[in-house]
Coordinates of C-alpha atoms in Angstrom, one line a residue:
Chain A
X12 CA 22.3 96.7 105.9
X13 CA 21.0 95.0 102.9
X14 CA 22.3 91.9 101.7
X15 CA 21.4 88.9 99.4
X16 CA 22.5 84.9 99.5
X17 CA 22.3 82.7 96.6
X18 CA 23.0 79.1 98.7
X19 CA 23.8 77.2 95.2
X20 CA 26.7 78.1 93.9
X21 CA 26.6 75.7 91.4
X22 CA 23.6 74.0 89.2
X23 CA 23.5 71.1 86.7
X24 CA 20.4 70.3 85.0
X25 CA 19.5 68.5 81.8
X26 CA 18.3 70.7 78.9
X27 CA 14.4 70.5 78.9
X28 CA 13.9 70.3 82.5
X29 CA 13.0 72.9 84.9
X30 CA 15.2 75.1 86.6
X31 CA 14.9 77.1 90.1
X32 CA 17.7 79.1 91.5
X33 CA 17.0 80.2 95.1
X34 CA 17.2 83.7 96.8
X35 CA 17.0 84.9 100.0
X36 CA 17.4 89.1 100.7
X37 CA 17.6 90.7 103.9
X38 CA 16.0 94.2 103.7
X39 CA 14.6 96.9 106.3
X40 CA 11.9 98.1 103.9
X41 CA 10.6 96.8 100.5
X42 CA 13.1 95.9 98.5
X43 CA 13.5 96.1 94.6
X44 CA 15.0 92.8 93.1
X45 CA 16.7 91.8 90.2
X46 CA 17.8 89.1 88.5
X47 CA 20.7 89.8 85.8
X48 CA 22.3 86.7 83.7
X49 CA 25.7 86.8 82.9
X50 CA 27.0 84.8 80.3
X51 CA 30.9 83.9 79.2
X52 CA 32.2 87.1 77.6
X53 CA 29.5 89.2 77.8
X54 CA 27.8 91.7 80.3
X55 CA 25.1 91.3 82.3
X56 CA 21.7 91.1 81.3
X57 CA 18.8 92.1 83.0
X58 CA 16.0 88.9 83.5
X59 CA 13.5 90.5 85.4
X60 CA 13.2 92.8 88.2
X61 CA 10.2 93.3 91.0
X62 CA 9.1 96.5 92.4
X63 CA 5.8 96.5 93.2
X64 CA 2.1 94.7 92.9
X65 CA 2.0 91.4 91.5
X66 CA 4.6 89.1 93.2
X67 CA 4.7 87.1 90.0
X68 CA 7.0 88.7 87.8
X69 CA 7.4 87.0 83.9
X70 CA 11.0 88.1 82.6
X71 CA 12.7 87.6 79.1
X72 CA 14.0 84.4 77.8
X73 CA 11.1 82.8 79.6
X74 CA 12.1 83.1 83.0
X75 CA 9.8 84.0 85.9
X76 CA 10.6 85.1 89.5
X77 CA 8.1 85.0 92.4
X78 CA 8.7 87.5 95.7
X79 CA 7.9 86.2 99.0
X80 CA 8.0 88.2 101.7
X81 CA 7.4 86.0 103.9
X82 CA 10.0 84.1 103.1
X83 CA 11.9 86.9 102.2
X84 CA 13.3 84.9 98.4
X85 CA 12.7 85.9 94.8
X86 CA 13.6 82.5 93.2
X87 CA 14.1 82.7 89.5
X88 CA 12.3 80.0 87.3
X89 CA 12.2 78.5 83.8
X90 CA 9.8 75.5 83.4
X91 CA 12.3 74.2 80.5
X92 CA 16.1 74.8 80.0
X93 CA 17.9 75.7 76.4
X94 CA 21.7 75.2 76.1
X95 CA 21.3 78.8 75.9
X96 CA 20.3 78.9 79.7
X97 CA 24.0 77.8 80.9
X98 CA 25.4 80.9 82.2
X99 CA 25.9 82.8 85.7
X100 CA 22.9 83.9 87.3
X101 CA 22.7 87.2 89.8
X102 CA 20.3 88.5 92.4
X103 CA 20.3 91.7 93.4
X104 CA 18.4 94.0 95.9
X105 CA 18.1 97.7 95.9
X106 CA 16.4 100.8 97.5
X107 CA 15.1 101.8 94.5
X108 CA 15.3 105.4 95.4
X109 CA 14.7 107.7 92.4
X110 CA 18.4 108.9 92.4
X111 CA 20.6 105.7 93.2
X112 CA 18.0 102.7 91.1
X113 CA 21.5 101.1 90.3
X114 CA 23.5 100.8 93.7
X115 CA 22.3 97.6 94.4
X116 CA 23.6 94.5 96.3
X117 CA 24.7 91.3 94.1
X118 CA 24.3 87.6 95.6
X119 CA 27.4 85.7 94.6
X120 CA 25.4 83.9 92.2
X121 CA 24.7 80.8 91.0
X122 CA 26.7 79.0 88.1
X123 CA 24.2 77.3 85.7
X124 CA 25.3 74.3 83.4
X125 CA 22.9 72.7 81.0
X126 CA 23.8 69.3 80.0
X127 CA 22.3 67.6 77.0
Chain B
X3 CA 25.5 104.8 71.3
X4 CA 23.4 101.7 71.8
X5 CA 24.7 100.6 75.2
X6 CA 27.0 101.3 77.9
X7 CA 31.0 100.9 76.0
X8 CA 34.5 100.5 78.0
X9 CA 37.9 100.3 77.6
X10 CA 39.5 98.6 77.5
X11 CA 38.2 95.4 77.4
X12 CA 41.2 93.9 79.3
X13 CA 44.5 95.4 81.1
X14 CA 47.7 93.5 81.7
X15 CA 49.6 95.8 84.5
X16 CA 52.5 95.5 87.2
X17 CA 52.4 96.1 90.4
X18 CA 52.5 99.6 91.3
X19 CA 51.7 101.0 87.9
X20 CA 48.8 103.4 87.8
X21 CA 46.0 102.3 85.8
X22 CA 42.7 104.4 84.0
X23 CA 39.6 102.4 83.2
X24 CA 37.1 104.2 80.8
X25 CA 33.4 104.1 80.5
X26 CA 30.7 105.5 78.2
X27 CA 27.2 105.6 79.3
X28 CA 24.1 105.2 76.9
X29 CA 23.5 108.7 75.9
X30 CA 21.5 110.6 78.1
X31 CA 21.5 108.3 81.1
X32 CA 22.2 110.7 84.2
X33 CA 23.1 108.2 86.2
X34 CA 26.4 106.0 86.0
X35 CA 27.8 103.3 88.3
X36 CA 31.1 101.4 88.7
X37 CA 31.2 97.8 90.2
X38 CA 34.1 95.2 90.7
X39 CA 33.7 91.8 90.0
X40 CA 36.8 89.7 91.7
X41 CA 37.1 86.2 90.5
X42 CA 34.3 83.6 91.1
X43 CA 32.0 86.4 93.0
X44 CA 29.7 88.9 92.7
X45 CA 29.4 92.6 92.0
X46 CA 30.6 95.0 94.7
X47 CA 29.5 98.8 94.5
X48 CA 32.5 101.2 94.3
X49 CA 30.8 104.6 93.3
X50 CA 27.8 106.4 91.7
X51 CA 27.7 109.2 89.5
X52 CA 24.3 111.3 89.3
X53 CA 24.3 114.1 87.5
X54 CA 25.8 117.3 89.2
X55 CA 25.0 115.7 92.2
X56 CA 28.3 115.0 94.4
X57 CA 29.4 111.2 94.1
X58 CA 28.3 108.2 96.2
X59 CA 32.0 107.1 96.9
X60 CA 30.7 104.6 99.7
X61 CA 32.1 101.7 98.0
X62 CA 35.5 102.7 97.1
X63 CA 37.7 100.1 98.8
X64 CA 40.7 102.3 99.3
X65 CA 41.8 105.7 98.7
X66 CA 43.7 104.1 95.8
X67 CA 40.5 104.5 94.0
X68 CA 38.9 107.3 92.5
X69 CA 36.7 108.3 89.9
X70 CA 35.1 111.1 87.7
X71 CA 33.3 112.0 85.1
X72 CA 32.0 114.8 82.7
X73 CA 29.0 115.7 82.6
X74 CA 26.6 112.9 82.1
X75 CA 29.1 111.7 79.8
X76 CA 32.4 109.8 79.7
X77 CA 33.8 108.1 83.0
X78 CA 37.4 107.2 84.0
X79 CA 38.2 105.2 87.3
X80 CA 41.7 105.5 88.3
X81 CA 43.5 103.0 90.4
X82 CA 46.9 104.2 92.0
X83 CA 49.9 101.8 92.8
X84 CA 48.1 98.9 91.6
X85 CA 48.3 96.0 93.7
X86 CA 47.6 92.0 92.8
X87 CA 44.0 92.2 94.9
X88 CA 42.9 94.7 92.4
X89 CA 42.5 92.0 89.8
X90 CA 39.1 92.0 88.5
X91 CA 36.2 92.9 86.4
X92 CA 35.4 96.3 86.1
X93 CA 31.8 96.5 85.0
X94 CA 30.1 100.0 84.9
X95 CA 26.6 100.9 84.1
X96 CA 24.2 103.6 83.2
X97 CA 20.6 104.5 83.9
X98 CA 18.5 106.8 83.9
X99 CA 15.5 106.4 86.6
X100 CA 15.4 102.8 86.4
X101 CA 17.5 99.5 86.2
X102 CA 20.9 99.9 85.3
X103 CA 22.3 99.0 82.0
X104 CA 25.9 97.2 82.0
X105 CA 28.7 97.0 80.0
X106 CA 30.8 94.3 79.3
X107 CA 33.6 95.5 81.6
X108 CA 37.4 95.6 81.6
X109 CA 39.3 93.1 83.2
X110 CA 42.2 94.1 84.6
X111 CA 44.8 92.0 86.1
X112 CA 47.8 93.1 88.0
X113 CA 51.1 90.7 87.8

């Protein structure tokens, strides 16, 4: 069974400095990750998301994820935090089979304040 | 429309009471999904629509919970004799051969 852990629950970082949240999956085959950002009130928001090819993936807002399979993670970066940034942050993993792309498997995720 | 719609956006009910939560996909997505969000945690599946296909029900916590839809169109999921553990976030989504687009969910909470 697939499943995904986010270990930080919880984040504080100052606005200009970098952020990593941390990932780990647990997958039989290749998976398909996702990163989704959830902010107060509204819905969730795809980042980025990894398929295939290069395990560098760049997202929106400037985030960027990297897939180790190795290490079986897909950590989420940004090299410098807005206020903007403070929000809840998801991983998820899929099969990415052609009919069921959106039953996927959320982390708990990882709270993200941005102090000034 | 331009994205995935619901309502509505938040449900006061009693224990017991019945309750219908209502979704409308981006046009022309053939695929629609329902997830819960409880308080403080992640999304859990409950069921996936794909076009005529029958449903992926593998999620649905109890038989308290059902869903349907028309078509590729409108959803409703329907939760029986509510209870208080039903509180959440009901977030559904659309897609159509890639990654899903959510709404911004209903939150229902069951005093």
């Amino acid at each position: 069974a697939q499943s995904v852990t986010q270990p930080d629950i919880h984040i504080t970082v100052s606005e200009g400095a970098s952020l990593e949240l941390r990932c780990n999956y647990s997958y039989g085959a290749t998976p398909y990750l996702f990163w989704y950002v959830q902010s107060p009130g509204q819905g969730l928001q795809l980042l980025l998301k990894y398929f295939s090819g290069d395990t560098l993936v760049q997202g929106i807002k400037g985030f960027e994820a990297e897939f180790k399979r190795s290490q079986s993670s897909f950590n989420l970066r940004k090299p410098s935090v807005h206020w903007s940034d403070a929000a809840e942050y998801f991983c998820a993993v899929g099969a990415g089979l052609t009919d069921s792309w959106g039953k996927l498997q959320f982390g708990a995720g990882t709270q993200v304040v941005v102090t000034p | 429309g331009a994205g995935v719609s619901q309502s509505p956006s938040n449900k006061v009910t009693e224990k017991g009471k019945d309750v219908e939560l209502r979704c409308d996909p981006i046009s022309g997505h053939t695929a629609l999904y329902w997830y819960r969000q409880r308080l403080g945690q992640g999304l859990e599946f409950l069921i996936y629509f794909q076009g005529n296909s029958a449903p992926d029900k593998s999620g649905l916590p109890s038989d308290r919970f059902s869903a349907e839809r028309t078509g590729e169109s409108v959803s409703t999921l329907t939760i029986q004799r509510t209870q208080q553990e039903d509180s959440a976030v009901y977030l559904c989504a659309s897609s159509l051969g890639t990654s899903p687009f959510f709404g911004p969910g209903t939150r229902l909470t069951v005093l």
